[in-house]
Coordinates of C-alpha atoms in Angstrom, one line a residue:
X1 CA 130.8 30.9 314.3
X2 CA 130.1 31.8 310.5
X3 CA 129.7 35.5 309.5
X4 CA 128.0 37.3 307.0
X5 CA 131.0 38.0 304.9
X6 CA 131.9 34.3 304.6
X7 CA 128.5 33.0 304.1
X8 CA 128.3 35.1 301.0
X9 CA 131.7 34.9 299.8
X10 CA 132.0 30.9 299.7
X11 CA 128.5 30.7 297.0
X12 CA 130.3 33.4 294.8
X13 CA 133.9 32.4 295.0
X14 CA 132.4 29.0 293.7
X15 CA 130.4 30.7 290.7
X16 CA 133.5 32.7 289.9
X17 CA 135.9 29.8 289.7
X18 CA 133.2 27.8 287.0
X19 CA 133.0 31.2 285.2
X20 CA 136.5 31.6 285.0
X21 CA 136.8 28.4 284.0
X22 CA 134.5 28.7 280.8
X23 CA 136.6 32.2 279.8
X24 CA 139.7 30.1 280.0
X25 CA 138.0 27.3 277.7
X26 CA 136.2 29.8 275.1
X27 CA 139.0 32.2 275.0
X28 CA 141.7 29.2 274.2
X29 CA 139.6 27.8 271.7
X30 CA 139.0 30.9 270.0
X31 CA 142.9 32.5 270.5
X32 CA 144.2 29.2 268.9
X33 CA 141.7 29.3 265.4
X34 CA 142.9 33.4 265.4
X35 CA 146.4 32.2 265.6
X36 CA 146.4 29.5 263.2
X37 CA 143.8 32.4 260.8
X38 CA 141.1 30.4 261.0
X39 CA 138.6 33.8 261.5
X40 CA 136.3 32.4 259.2
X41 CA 135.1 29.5 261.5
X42 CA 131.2 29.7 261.8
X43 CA 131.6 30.6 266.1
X44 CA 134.4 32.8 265.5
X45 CA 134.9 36.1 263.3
X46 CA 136.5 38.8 265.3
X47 CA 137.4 42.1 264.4
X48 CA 140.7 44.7 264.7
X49 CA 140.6 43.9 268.7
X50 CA 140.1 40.5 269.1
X51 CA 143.5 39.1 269.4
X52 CA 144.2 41.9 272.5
X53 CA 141.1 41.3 273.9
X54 CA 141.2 37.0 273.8
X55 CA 145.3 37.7 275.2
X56 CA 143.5 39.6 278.2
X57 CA 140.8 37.1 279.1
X58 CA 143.0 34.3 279.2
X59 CA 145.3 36.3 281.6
X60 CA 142.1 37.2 283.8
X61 CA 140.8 33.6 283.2
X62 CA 144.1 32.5 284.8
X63 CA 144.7 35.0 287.1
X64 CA 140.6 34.4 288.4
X65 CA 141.2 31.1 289.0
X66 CA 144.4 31.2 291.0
X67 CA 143.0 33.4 293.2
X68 CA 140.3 31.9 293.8
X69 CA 142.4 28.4 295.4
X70 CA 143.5 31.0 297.3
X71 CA 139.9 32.7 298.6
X72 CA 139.2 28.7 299.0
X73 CA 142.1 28.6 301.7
X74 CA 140.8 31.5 303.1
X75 CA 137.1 30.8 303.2
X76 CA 138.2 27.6 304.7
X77 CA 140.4 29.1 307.9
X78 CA 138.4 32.8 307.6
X79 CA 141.3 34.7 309.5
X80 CA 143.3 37.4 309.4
X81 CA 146.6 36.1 308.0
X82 CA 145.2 34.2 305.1
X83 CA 143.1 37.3 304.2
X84 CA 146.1 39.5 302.8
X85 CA 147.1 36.5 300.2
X86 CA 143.3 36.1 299.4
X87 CA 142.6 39.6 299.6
X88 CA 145.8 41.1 297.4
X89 CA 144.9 37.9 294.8
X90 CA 141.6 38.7 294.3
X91 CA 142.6 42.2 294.0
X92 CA 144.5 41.7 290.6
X93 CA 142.3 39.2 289.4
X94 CA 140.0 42.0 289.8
X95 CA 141.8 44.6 287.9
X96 CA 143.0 42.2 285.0
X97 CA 139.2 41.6 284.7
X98 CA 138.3 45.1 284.2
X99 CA 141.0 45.3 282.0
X100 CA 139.6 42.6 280.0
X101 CA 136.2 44.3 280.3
X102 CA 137.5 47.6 279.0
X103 CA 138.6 45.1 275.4
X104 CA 135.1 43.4 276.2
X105 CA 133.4 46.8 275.6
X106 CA 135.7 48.4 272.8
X107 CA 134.9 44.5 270.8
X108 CA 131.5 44.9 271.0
X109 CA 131.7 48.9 270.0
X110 CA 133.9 48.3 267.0
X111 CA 130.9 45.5 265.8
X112 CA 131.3 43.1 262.9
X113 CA 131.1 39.2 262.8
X114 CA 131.3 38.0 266.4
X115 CA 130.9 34.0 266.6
X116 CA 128.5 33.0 270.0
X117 CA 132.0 32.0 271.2
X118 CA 133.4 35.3 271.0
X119 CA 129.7 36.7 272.4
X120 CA 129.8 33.8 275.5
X121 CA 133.8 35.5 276.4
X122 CA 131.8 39.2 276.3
X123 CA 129.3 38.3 278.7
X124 CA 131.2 36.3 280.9
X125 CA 133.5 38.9 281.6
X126 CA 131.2 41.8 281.8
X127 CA 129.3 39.6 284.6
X128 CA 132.8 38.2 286.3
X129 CA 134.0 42.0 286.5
X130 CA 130.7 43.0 289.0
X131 CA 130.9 39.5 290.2
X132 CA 134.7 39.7 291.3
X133 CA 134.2 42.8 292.9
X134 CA 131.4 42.1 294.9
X135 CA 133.6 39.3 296.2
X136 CA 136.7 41.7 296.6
X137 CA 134.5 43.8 298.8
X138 CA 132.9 40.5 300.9
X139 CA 136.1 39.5 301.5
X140 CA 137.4 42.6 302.9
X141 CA 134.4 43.0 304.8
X142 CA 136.1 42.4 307.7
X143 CA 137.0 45.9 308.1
X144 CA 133.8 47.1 309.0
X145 CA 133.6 44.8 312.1
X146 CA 134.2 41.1 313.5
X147 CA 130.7 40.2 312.7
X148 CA 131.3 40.3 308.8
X149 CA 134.6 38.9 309.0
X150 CA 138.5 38.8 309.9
X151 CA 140.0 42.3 309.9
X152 CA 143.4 43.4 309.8
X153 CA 143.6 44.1 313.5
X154 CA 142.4 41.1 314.5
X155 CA 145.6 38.9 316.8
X156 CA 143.6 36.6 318.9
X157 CA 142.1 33.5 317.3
X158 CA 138.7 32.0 319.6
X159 CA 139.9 28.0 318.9
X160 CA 143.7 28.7 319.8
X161 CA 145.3 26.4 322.2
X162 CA 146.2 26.7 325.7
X163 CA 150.5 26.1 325.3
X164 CA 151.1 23.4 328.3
X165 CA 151.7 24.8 331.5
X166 CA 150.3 28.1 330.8
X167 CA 151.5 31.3 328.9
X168 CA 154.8 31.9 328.9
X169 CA 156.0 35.3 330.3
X170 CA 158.2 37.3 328.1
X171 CA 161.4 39.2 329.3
X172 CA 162.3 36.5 332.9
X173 CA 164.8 34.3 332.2
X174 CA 165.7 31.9 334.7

């Protein structure tokens, strides 16, 4: 039986992981012409905080993405014990984001030259950072009751197999 929770969660972890993806790409690009000083480049410029703020998208880029294999596995199996590594994953990659969205912010406020590069990283991350926490919260929906998703309480699985010859009982040994 699919819930709410998972329904929503597998569309966005999917747009997420393209996103992510295109941060990774742009921010690469654009960190390797500030390293070799290559500002001047028609989709670059940059100003005082882009080299903090491309070093923090990449980490959020990369961070995003592994988390998201890991909201795959859980999206795929949508129980309890592959909701803490999905959950505590996404977590991060959800703070690192804001992080990045904080230097997002403070590149745009500081103005200057920004390259459509440089503008494409901006947006990306300020839509990611809602994005990624909408999917935190979907995740963890689970919490609010079995019909969202797997909580934290949940022990029994509904497709578990019978062991042969019954359940064992604990404590008698023969």
């Amino acid at each position: 039986m699919a819930t709410v929770g998972r329904n929503i969660a597998a569309p966005l972890l999917f747009l997420n992981l393209i996103m992510y993806f295109i941060v990774l790409g742009f921010a690469s690009w654009c960190f390797n012409r500030f390293i070799d000083g290559q500002t001047a480049h028609p989709s670059m410029g940059g100003n005082g905080a882009t080299g903090f703020f491309l070093t923090i998208a990449i980490l959020a880029a990369v961070a995003g993405i592994v988390s998201k294999l890991a909201g795959g596995g859980h999206i795929r199996s949508w129980r309890s014990d592959s909701l803490a590594e999905a959950g505590s994953s996404s977590l991060i990659a959800w703070a690192l984001t804001a992080l990045a969205f904080g230097f997002a912010c403070k590149h745009i406020n500081i103005g200057g030259w920004r390259g459509w590069r440089l503008r494409v990283i901006e947006a990306l991350i300020i839509i990611l950072t809602l994005t990624e926490l909408l999917y935190v919260c979907l995740i963890h929906a689970g919490l609010f009751g079995s019909r969202y998703g797997p909580g934290y309480r949940d022990t029994e699985y509904e497709d578990q197999p019978v062991p042969k010859g019954g359940h064992a009982i604990t404590g008698s040994r023969v």
